[in-house]
Amino acid sequence: MRIGVPAEIKESEYRVGLTPEAVREFVAAGHDVSVQTGAGSGINASDQAYIAAGATITGTSAEIFSDSEMIIKVKEPQESEWTRLREGQILFAFLHLAADLAQAKGLLGSGCTAIAYETVTGPDGQGLPLLAPMSEVAGRLSIEAAGAALQSHNGGRGILLGGVPGVPPAKVAVLGGGVAGTQAARMAVGLGADVTILDRSLPRLRLLDELFQGRAKTRFATVAAIEEAVCAADAIIGAVLIPGAAAPKLVTKQMLREMKKGAVLVDISIDQGGCFETSHPTTHAHPTFLKDGVVHYCVANIPGAVPMTSAQALNNATLPYGLALAAEGLGAIMKTPGLRGGLNVHRGQITHPAIATSLGFAATPPEEALSQRAASAPAFALELR
């Protein structure tokens, strides 16, 4: 298969779809890989390193999209990219469609087959193995971001997360006890903060209680518990995930008005629309904004701040799935439950039920969509709910 790796164009995104090590695996399996010149510069991977791995260096993104049967990248395609996708082409990347109607329409109109890293499941249909490493990175970085935002010159309360002898530490509330939330709590506990984790899964809370051995408190996430924890906290980490769907708004505008002035909200869920009612996406160049005296950190690609770590971790997870797609194309999706879970769009149809519900489209089951021939109607002829 002909595989293309374009340079990322989203602001402050320095990761790359394939590292030179991953390229070597695809080439060893008999595939042709084209990499846009400079695509690996953010991870200090030169064009020469890609050539040594067996790739061909291509000058422009337009050539990559035109000549490739499968596009492997990191972040969701921007408008200048989705307009270059075509029917029969596979896109393998993070998409986060539930919060991005424009991109969804663009992918539907292209006729391509789009597989989202964030909804690919494990072999047993459980877990999110391609999202997990980036959730680990984002969870850990969220505490670094919170600590910086709490500093007075950044608009924060002027509190050190871990305190010092004789001075109490900051109170940190983590909303969501999944991978990102657990890693955030781990970092906050390690710095000596007073940490509370809120989740609606009792089995998960039991696991977290055992994991932290009393170093972090756990609470069942009722509305009242969230409100109490948020109003008492100096920093709140939003780490809520419903696979494929838009994130629920757990912190309302009313709660925000009752929070401490200079408190910090870090919204890891911003890719899925954010779990704070007042969130909107920010960038690494301008990561925060102030609303009702509360600092909001809502960077939509948090792991992009550490691209060398993130790109390697992401490639470690995506490689077996990418190799399967390269070897068998759509047949790999039919044979692999995890890839069927990752299928979001195929030939003008939404195939993931949570995404369809979030966007107001009718969903076509993956098996049904894959068994059909090319769609005769454009994406916008799909029946709306």
CSV table of C-alpha atoms in Angstrom, one decimal:
chain,number,residue,atom,x,y,z
A,1,MET,CA,0.0,0.0,0.0
A,2,ARG,CA,1.1,3.6,-0.6
A,3,ILE,CA,1.2,5.4,2.7
A,4,GLY,CA,1.5,9.2,3.1
A,5,VAL,CA,2.6,11.1,6.1
A,6,PRO,CA,1.9,14.9,5.8
A,7,ALA,CA,3.5,17.5,8.1
A,8,GLU,CA,1.0,18.6,10.8
A,9,ILE,CA,-0.4,22.1,10.2
A,10,LYS,CA,-2.5,22.6,13.4
A,11,GLU,CA,-1.0,25.5,15.5
A,12,SER,CA,1.7,24.3,17.9
A,13,GLU,CA,1.5,20.7,16.8
A,14,TYR,CA,4.9,19.2,16.5
A,15,ARG,CA,4.1,15.5,16.6
A,16,VAL,CA,4.3,13.3,13.4
A,17,GLY,CA,2.1,10.5,12.2
A,18,LEU,CA,5.0,8.1,11.7
A,19,THR,CA,8.5,8.2,13.3
A,20,PRO,CA,11.4,6.9,11.3
A,21,GLU,CA,11.3,3.7,13.4
A,22,ALA,CA,7.7,3.1,12.4
A,23,VAL,CA,8.4,3.9,8.8
A,24,ARG,CA,11.0,1.2,8.8
A,25,GLU,CA,8.4,-1.3,10.0
A,26,PHE,CA,6.0,-0.4,7.1
A,27,VAL,CA,8.8,-0.6,4.6
A,28,ALA,CA,9.9,-4.0,5.9
A,29,ALA,CA,6.3,-5.2,5.4
A,30,GLY,CA,6.5,-4.2,1.7
A,31,HIS,CA,4.7,-0.9,1.8
A,32,ASP,CA,5.7,2.4,0.1
A,33,VAL,CA,5.9,5.4,2.5
A,34,SER,CA,6.1,9.0,1.5
A,35,VAL,CA,6.8,11.6,4.1
A,36,GLN,CA,6.4,15.4,3.5
A,37,THR,CA,9.7,17.2,3.9
A,38,GLY,CA,10.2,18.6,7.4
A,39,ALA,CA,7.3,16.5,8.8
A,40,GLY,CA,9.6,15.1,11.5
A,41,SER,CA,11.4,18.3,12.5
A,42,GLY,CA,9.3,18.6,15.7
A,43,ILE,CA,10.8,15.4,17.0
A,44,ASN,CA,14.3,16.1,15.6
A,45,ALA,CA,13.8,13.5,12.9
A,46,SER,CA,15.5,14.8,9.7
A,47,ASP,CA,14.5,14.0,6.1
A,48,GLN,CA,17.7,12.0,5.9
A,49,ALA,CA,16.5,9.8,8.9
A,50,TYR,CA,13.3,9.0,7.0
A,51,ILE,CA,15.2,8.2,3.8
A,52,ALA,CA,17.5,5.9,5.8
A,53,ALA,CA,14.3,4.2,7.1
A,54,GLY,CA,13.2,3.6,3.5
A,55,ALA,CA,10.8,6.5,3.0
A,56,THR,CA,10.5,8.8,0.0
A,57,ILE,CA,10.5,12.5,0.8
A,58,THR,CA,7.8,14.5,-0.9
A,59,GLY,CA,7.8,18.3,-1.2
A,60,THR,CA,4.2,19.2,-0.5
A,61,SER,CA,1.1,18.1,1.4
A,62,ALA,CA,-0.9,18.2,-1.9
A,63,GLU,CA,1.4,15.5,-3.3
A,64,ILE,CA,1.1,13.4,-0.2
A,65,PHE,CA,-2.7,13.4,-0.3
A,66,SER,CA,-2.8,12.9,-4.1
A,67,ASP,CA,-0.5,9.9,-4.3
A,68,SER,CA,-1.4,8.0,-1.1
A,69,GLU,CA,-3.9,5.2,-0.5
A,70,MET,CA,-3.7,5.8,3.3
A,71,ILE,CA,-2.9,9.0,5.2
A,72,ILE,CA,-1.4,8.6,8.6
A,73,LYS,CA,-1.3,11.7,10.7
A,74,VAL,CA,-1.8,12.9,14.3
A,75,LYS,CA,-4.4,15.6,14.6
A,76,GLU,CA,-7.7,16.0,12.8
A,77,PRO,CA,-7.4,17.3,9.2
A,78,GLN,CA,-7.8,21.0,8.7
A,79,GLU,CA,-10.1,22.3,5.9
A,80,SER,CA,-7.2,22.6,3.5
A,81,GLU,CA,-6.5,18.9,4.1
A,82,TRP,CA,-10.0,17.3,4.2
A,83,THR,CA,-10.7,18.9,0.8
A,84,ARG,CA,-7.9,16.8,-0.6
A,85,LEU,CA,-9.2,13.5,0.7
A,86,ARG,CA,-11.1,11.3,-1.8
A,87,GLU,CA,-13.2,8.2,-2.0
A,88,GLY,CA,-11.3,5.0,-1.5
A,89,GLN,CA,-8.7,6.7,0.6
A,90,ILE,CA,-8.1,5.7,4.3
A,91,LEU,CA,-7.4,8.4,6.9
A,92,PHE,CA,-5.9,7.2,10.2
A,93,ALA,CA,-5.6,9.9,12.8
A,94,PHE,CA,-7.2,11.6,15.8
A,95,LEU,CA,-10.6,13.1,14.7
A,96,HIS,CA,-12.7,14.1,17.6
A,97,LEU,CA,-15.7,14.6,15.4
A,98,ALA,CA,-18.4,14.9,18.1
A,99,ALA,CA,-17.3,18.5,18.7
A,100,ASP,CA,-16.4,19.4,15.0
A,101,LEU,CA,-19.4,19.5,12.7
A,102,ALA,CA,-17.4,21.2,9.9
A,103,GLN,CA,-14.8,18.5,9.8
A,104,ALA,CA,-17.4,15.8,9.9
A,105,LYS,CA,-19.2,17.3,6.9
A,106,GLY,CA,-15.8,17.6,5.1
A,107,LEU,CA,-15.0,14.0,5.7
A,108,LEU,CA,-18.5,12.9,4.7
A,109,GLY,CA,-18.3,14.9,1.5
A,110,SER,CA,-14.9,13.5,0.6
A,111,GLY,CA,-16.1,9.9,0.5
A,112,CYS,CA,-13.0,8.7,2.4
A,113,THR,CA,-12.8,6.1,5.1
A,114,ALA,CA,-11.8,7.8,8.4
A,115,ILE,CA,-10.6,5.8,11.4
A,116,ALA,CA,-10.2,7.7,14.6
A,117,TYR,CA,-7.5,6.8,17.0
A,118,GLU,CA,-9.6,7.9,19.9
A,119,THR,CA,-12.4,5.3,19.3
A,120,VAL,CA,-10.3,2.3,18.3
A,121,THR,CA,-10.9,-0.3,20.9
A,122,GLY,CA,-8.9,-3.3,22.2
A,123,PRO,CA,-9.1,-6.8,20.8
A,124,ASP,CA,-12.0,-7.6,23.2
A,125,GLY,CA,-13.8,-4.4,22.4
A,126,GLN,CA,-12.8,-2.8,25.7
A,127,GLY,CA,-10.4,0.1,26.4
A,128,LEU,CA,-9.1,2.7,24.0
A,129,PRO,CA,-5.5,1.6,23.4
A,130,LEU,CA,-4.6,4.4,20.9
A,131,LEU,CA,-6.0,7.1,23.0
A,132,ALA,CA,-4.5,5.8,26.3
A,133,PRO,CA,-0.9,6.9,25.7
A,134,MET,CA,-1.9,10.5,24.9
A,135,SER,CA,-4.3,10.5,27.8
A,136,GLU,CA,-1.3,9.5,30.0
A,137,VAL,CA,0.7,12.4,28.6
A,138,ALA,CA,-2.2,14.9,28.9
A,139,GLY,CA,-3.0,13.9,32.4
A,140,ARG,CA,0.6,14.3,33.6
A,141,LEU,CA,1.0,17.6,31.8
A,142,SER,CA,-2.3,19.0,33.1
A,143,ILE,CA,-0.8,19.2,36.6
A,144,GLU,CA,2.3,21.1,35.2
A,145,ALA,CA,-0.1,23.4,33.5
A,146,ALA,CA,-2.2,23.9,36.6
A,147,GLY,CA,0.9,24.6,38.7
A,148,ALA,CA,2.0,27.3,36.3
A,149,ALA,CA,-1.4,28.8,35.9
A,150,LEU,CA,-1.8,29.1,39.7
A,151,GLN,CA,1.2,31.5,39.8
A,152,SER,CA,0.2,35.1,40.4
A,153,HIS,CA,1.8,36.5,37.2
A,154,ASN,CA,-0.3,34.1,35.2
A,155,GLY,CA,-3.5,35.2,36.9
A,156,GLY,CA,-3.7,32.4,39.5
A,157,ARG,CA,-4.1,32.5,43.3
A,158,GLY,CA,-0.4,32.4,44.0
A,159,ILE,CA,-0.4,28.9,45.5
A,160,LEU,CA,2.2,26.3,45.3
A,161,LEU,CA,0.6,22.9,44.5
A,162,GLY,CA,2.5,21.1,47.2
A,163,GLY,CA,2.7,23.8,49.8
A,164,VAL,CA,5.7,24.0,52.2
A,165,PRO,CA,6.1,23.0,55.8
A,166,GLY,CA,3.7,25.0,57.8
A,167,VAL,CA,1.6,26.1,54.8
A,168,PRO,CA,-1.1,23.8,53.4
A,169,PRO,CA,-0.9,22.5,49.8
A,170,ALA,CA,-3.3,23.4,47.0
A,171,LYS,CA,-6.6,21.5,46.8
A,172,VAL,CA,-6.9,19.7,43.4
A,173,ALA,CA,-10.2,18.2,42.2
A,174,VAL,CA,-9.9,15.7,39.3
A,175,LEU,CA,-13.2,15.1,37.4
A,176,GLY,CA,-13.0,11.6,35.9
A,177,GLY,CA,-11.0,8.7,37.1
A,178,GLY,CA,-10.0,7.2,33.8
A,179,VAL,CA,-6.5,7.2,32.3
A,180,ALA,CA,-6.0,10.9,32.1
A,181,GLY,CA,-7.6,11.6,35.5
A,182,THR,CA,-5.5,8.9,37.2
A,183,GLN,CA,-2.3,10.2,35.7
A,184,ALA,CA,-3.2,13.8,36.8
A,185,ALA,CA,-4.0,12.6,40.3
A,186,ARG,CA,-0.7,10.6,40.3
A,187,MET,CA,1.3,13.8,39.5
A,188,ALA,CA,-0.6,16.0,41.9
A,189,VAL,CA,-0.2,13.5,44.7
A,190,GLY,CA,3.5,13.2,43.9
A,191,LEU,CA,3.9,17.0,44.3
A,192,GLY,CA,2.1,16.9,47.7
A,193,ALA,CA,-1.2,18.4,46.7
A,194,ASP,CA,-4.5,17.7,48.5
A,195,VAL,CA,-6.2,15.6,45.8
A,196,THR,CA,-9.8,14.5,45.4
A,197,ILE,CA,-10.9,12.3,42.4
A,198,LEU,CA,-14.6,12.2,41.4
A,199,ASP,CA,-16.1,9.5,39.2
A,200,ARG,CA,-19.4,7.8,38.7
A,201,SER,CA,-18.1,4.3,38.5
A,202,LEU,CA,-17.9,2.6,41.9
A,203,PRO,CA,-15.6,-0.2,40.7
A,204,ARG,CA,-13.3,2.5,39.3
A,205,LEU,CA,-13.3,4.4,42.6
A,206,ARG,CA,-12.5,1.2,44.5
A,207,LEU,CA,-9.5,0.7,42.2
A,208,LEU,CA,-8.3,4.2,42.7
A,209,ASP,CA,-8.7,4.0,46.4
A,210,GLU,CA,-6.6,0.9,46.5
A,211,LEU,CA,-4.0,2.5,44.1
A,212,PHE,CA,-3.5,5.6,46.1
A,213,GLN,CA,-3.7,4.1,49.5
A,214,GLY,CA,-5.3,7.1,51.1
A,215,ARG,CA,-3.0,9.7,49.4
A,216,ALA,CA,-5.9,10.8,47.3
A,217,LYS,CA,-9.6,10.9,48.3
A,218,THR,CA,-12.3,9.5,46.1
A,219,ARG,CA,-15.9,10.7,45.8
A,220,PHE,CA,-18.9,9.5,43.8
A,221,ALA,CA,-19.6,12.3,41.2
A,222,THR,CA,-23.1,13.5,42.1
A,223,VAL,CA,-23.9,17.1,41.0
A,224,ALA,CA,-23.7,18.1,44.7
A,225,ALA,CA,-20.3,16.5,45.2
A,226,ILE,CA,-18.9,18.1,42.0
A,227,GLU,CA,-20.2,21.5,43.1
A,228,GLU,CA,-18.7,21.2,46.6
A,229,ALA,CA,-15.3,19.9,45.3
A,230,VAL,CA,-15.1,22.6,42.6
A,231,CYS,CA,-15.9,25.4,44.9
A,232,ALA,CA,-13.3,24.2,47.4
A,233,ALA,CA,-10.6,23.6,44.9
A,234,ASP,CA,-7.7,25.7,43.8
A,235,ALA,CA,-7.3,23.7,40.6
A,236,ILE,CA,-9.8,21.5,38.8
A,237,ILE,CA,-8.7,19.0,36.2
A,238,GLY,CA,-11.5,18.0,33.7
A,239,ALA,CA,-10.7,14.5,32.5
A,240,VAL,CA,-14.2,13.2,31.5
A,241,LEU,CA,-14.6,10.9,28.5
A,242,ILE,CA,-17.6,9.3,26.8
A,243,PRO,CA,-16.0,7.5,23.8
A,244,GLY,CA,-16.9,9.2,20.6
A,245,ALA,CA,-19.4,11.6,22.2
A,246,ALA,CA,-19.3,15.2,23.3
A,247,ALA,CA,-18.1,15.7,26.8
A,248,PRO,CA,-20.8,16.5,29.4
A,249,LYS,CA,-20.7,19.9,30.9
A,250,LEU,CA,-19.9,19.1,34.6
A,251,VAL,CA,-18.9,22.6,35.7
A,252,THR,CA,-21.6,25.2,35.0
A,253,LYS,CA,-21.4,29.0,34.7
A,254,GLN,CA,-23.1,29.2,38.1
A,255,MET,CA,-20.5,27.0,39.7
A,256,LEU,CA,-17.8,29.2,38.1
A,257,ARG,CA,-19.1,32.3,39.8
A,258,GLU,CA,-18.9,30.5,43.2
A,259,MET,CA,-15.3,29.4,42.7
A,260,LYS,CA,-12.3,31.0,44.4
A,261,LYS,CA,-10.9,33.9,42.4
A,262,GLY,CA,-7.6,32.9,40.7
A,263,ALA,CA,-8.5,29.2,40.8
A,264,VAL,CA,-7.6,27.2,37.7
A,265,LEU,CA,-9.6,25.0,35.3
A,266,VAL,CA,-7.6,22.6,33.1
A,267,ASP,CA,-9.9,21.0,30.5
A,268,ILE,CA,-8.3,17.9,29.1
A,269,SER,CA,-11.7,17.0,27.6
A,270,ILE,CA,-11.6,20.1,25.2
A,271,ASP,CA,-11.0,17.9,22.1
A,272,GLN,CA,-14.5,16.5,22.7
A,273,GLY,CA,-16.1,19.9,23.4
A,274,GLY,CA,-14.9,20.4,27.0
A,275,CYS,CA,-16.5,19.5,30.3
A,276,PHE,CA,-16.6,23.1,31.6
A,277,GLU,CA,-19.5,25.2,30.3
A,278,THR,CA,-17.2,28.2,29.8
A,279,SER,CA,-14.4,26.3,28.0
A,280,HIS,CA,-13.3,27.1,24.5
A,281,PRO,CA,-10.2,25.8,22.7
A,282,THR,CA,-6.8,27.5,23.2
A,283,THR,CA,-3.3,27.0,21.9
A,284,HIS,CA,0.1,26.4,23.3
A,285,ALA,CA,1.0,29.9,22.2
A,286,HIS,CA,-1.9,31.4,24.1
A,287,PRO,CA,-3.0,28.6,26.5
A,288,THR,CA,-5.2,30.4,29.1
A,289,PHE,CA,-8.0,32.9,29.4
A,290,LEU,CA,-9.7,34.5,32.4
A,291,LYS,CA,-13.5,34.1,32.9
A,292,ASP,CA,-15.2,35.4,36.1
A,293,GLY,CA,-11.8,35.5,37.8
A,294,VAL,CA,-11.0,31.9,37.1
A,295,VAL,CA,-8.1,30.9,34.8
A,296,HIS,CA,-9.0,28.5,32.1
A,297,TYR,CA,-6.4,26.3,30.4
A,298,CYS,CA,-8.1,24.6,27.4
A,299,VAL,CA,-5.3,23.6,25.0
A,300,ALA,CA,-6.7,21.2,22.4
A,301,ASN,CA,-3.5,19.3,21.8
A,302,ILE,CA,-1.8,19.1,25.2
A,303,PRO,CA,0.5,16.2,24.3
A,304,GLY,CA,1.9,18.3,21.4
A,305,ALA,CA,4.0,20.2,23.9
A,306,VAL,CA,6.2,17.2,24.4
A,307,PRO,CA,6.3,15.8,20.8
A,308,MET,CA,9.3,13.5,21.2
A,309,THR,CA,7.7,11.6,24.0
A,310,SER,CA,4.2,11.8,22.5
A,311,ALA,CA,5.0,10.8,19.0
A,312,GLN,CA,7.0,7.7,20.2
A,313,ALA,CA,4.2,6.7,22.6
A,314,LEU,CA,1.5,7.2,20.0
A,315,ASN,CA,3.5,5.2,17.3
A,316,ASN,CA,4.0,2.3,19.7
A,317,ALA,CA,0.3,2.0,20.1
A,318,THR,CA,-0.9,2.7,16.5
A,319,LEU,CA,1.8,0.6,14.7
A,320,PRO,CA,0.0,-2.8,14.8
A,321,TYR,CA,-3.3,-1.3,13.7
A,322,GLY,CA,-1.6,0.7,10.9
A,323,LEU,CA,0.2,-2.3,9.6
A,324,ALA,CA,-3.0,-4.3,9.5
A,325,LEU,CA,-4.7,-1.6,7.5
A,326,ALA,CA,-1.8,-1.4,5.1
A,327,ALA,CA,-1.8,-5.1,4.6
A,328,GLU,CA,-5.6,-5.7,4.2
A,329,GLY,CA,-7.2,-2.3,3.7
A,330,LEU,CA,-10.9,-2.3,4.5
A,331,GLY,CA,-10.7,-6.1,5.1
A,332,ALA,CA,-8.7,-5.3,8.3
A,333,ILE,CA,-11.6,-3.3,9.5
A,334,MET,CA,-14.0,-6.1,8.8
A,335,LYS,CA,-11.8,-8.6,10.6
A,336,THR,CA,-10.7,-6.5,13.6
A,337,PRO,CA,-13.3,-5.4,16.2
A,338,GLY,CA,-11.0,-2.7,17.5
A,339,LEU,CA,-10.7,-1.1,14.0
A,340,ARG,CA,-14.5,-1.4,13.5
A,341,GLY,CA,-14.9,0.6,16.7
A,342,GLY,CA,-12.5,3.2,15.3
A,343,LEU,CA,-14.4,3.6,12.0
A,344,ASN,CA,-16.1,7.0,12.2
A,345,VAL,CA,-16.9,7.7,8.5
A,346,HIS,CA,-17.1,5.6,5.4
A,347,ARG,CA,-18.2,6.7,2.0
A,348,GLY,CA,-20.5,9.5,3.1
A,349,GLN,CA,-21.9,7.7,6.2
A,350,ILE,CA,-21.3,8.2,9.9
A,351,THR,CA,-20.6,4.7,11.4
A,352,HIS,CA,-20.1,5.5,15.1
A,353,PRO,CA,-23.3,5.8,17.0
A,354,ALA,CA,-22.1,8.2,19.7
A,355,ILE,CA,-20.7,10.6,17.0
A,356,ALA,CA,-23.9,10.4,15.0
A,357,THR,CA,-26.0,11.2,18.1
A,358,SER,CA,-23.7,14.2,19.0
A,359,LEU,CA,-23.9,15.6,15.5
A,360,GLY,CA,-27.5,14.8,14.8
A,361,PHE,CA,-26.9,12.4,11.9
A,362,ALA,CA,-28.3,8.9,11.4
A,363,ALA,CA,-25.7,6.2,12.0
A,364,THR,CA,-24.9,3.3,9.7
A,365,PRO,CA,-23.4,0.2,11.4
A,366,PRO,CA,-19.8,-0.3,10.3
A,367,GLU,CA,-20.6,-3.8,8.9
A,368,GLU,CA,-23.4,-2.4,6.8
A,369,ALA,CA,-21.5,0.5,5.6
A,370,LEU,CA,-18.5,-1.6,4.6
A,371,SER,CA,-20.6,-4.1,2.7
A,372,GLN,CA,-22.1,-1.4,0.5
A,373,ARG,CA,-20.7,-0.1,-2.7
A,374,ALA,CA,-19.7,3.5,-3.1
A,375,ALA,CA,-22.4,5.8,-1.9
A,376,SER,CA,-24.4,7.3,-4.7
A,377,ALA,CA,-25.7,10.2,-2.6
A,378,PRO,CA,-23.6,13.0,-1.2
A,379,ALA,CA,-23.0,13.2,2.6
A,380,PHE,CA,-25.5,16.0,3.0
A,381,ALA,CA,-28.4,13.8,1.8
A,382,LEU,CA,-28.1,11.8,5.0
A,383,GLU,CA,-31.2,11.8,7.1
A,384,LEU,CA,-30.9,14.0,10.1
A,385,ARG,CA,-32.4,12.8,13.4
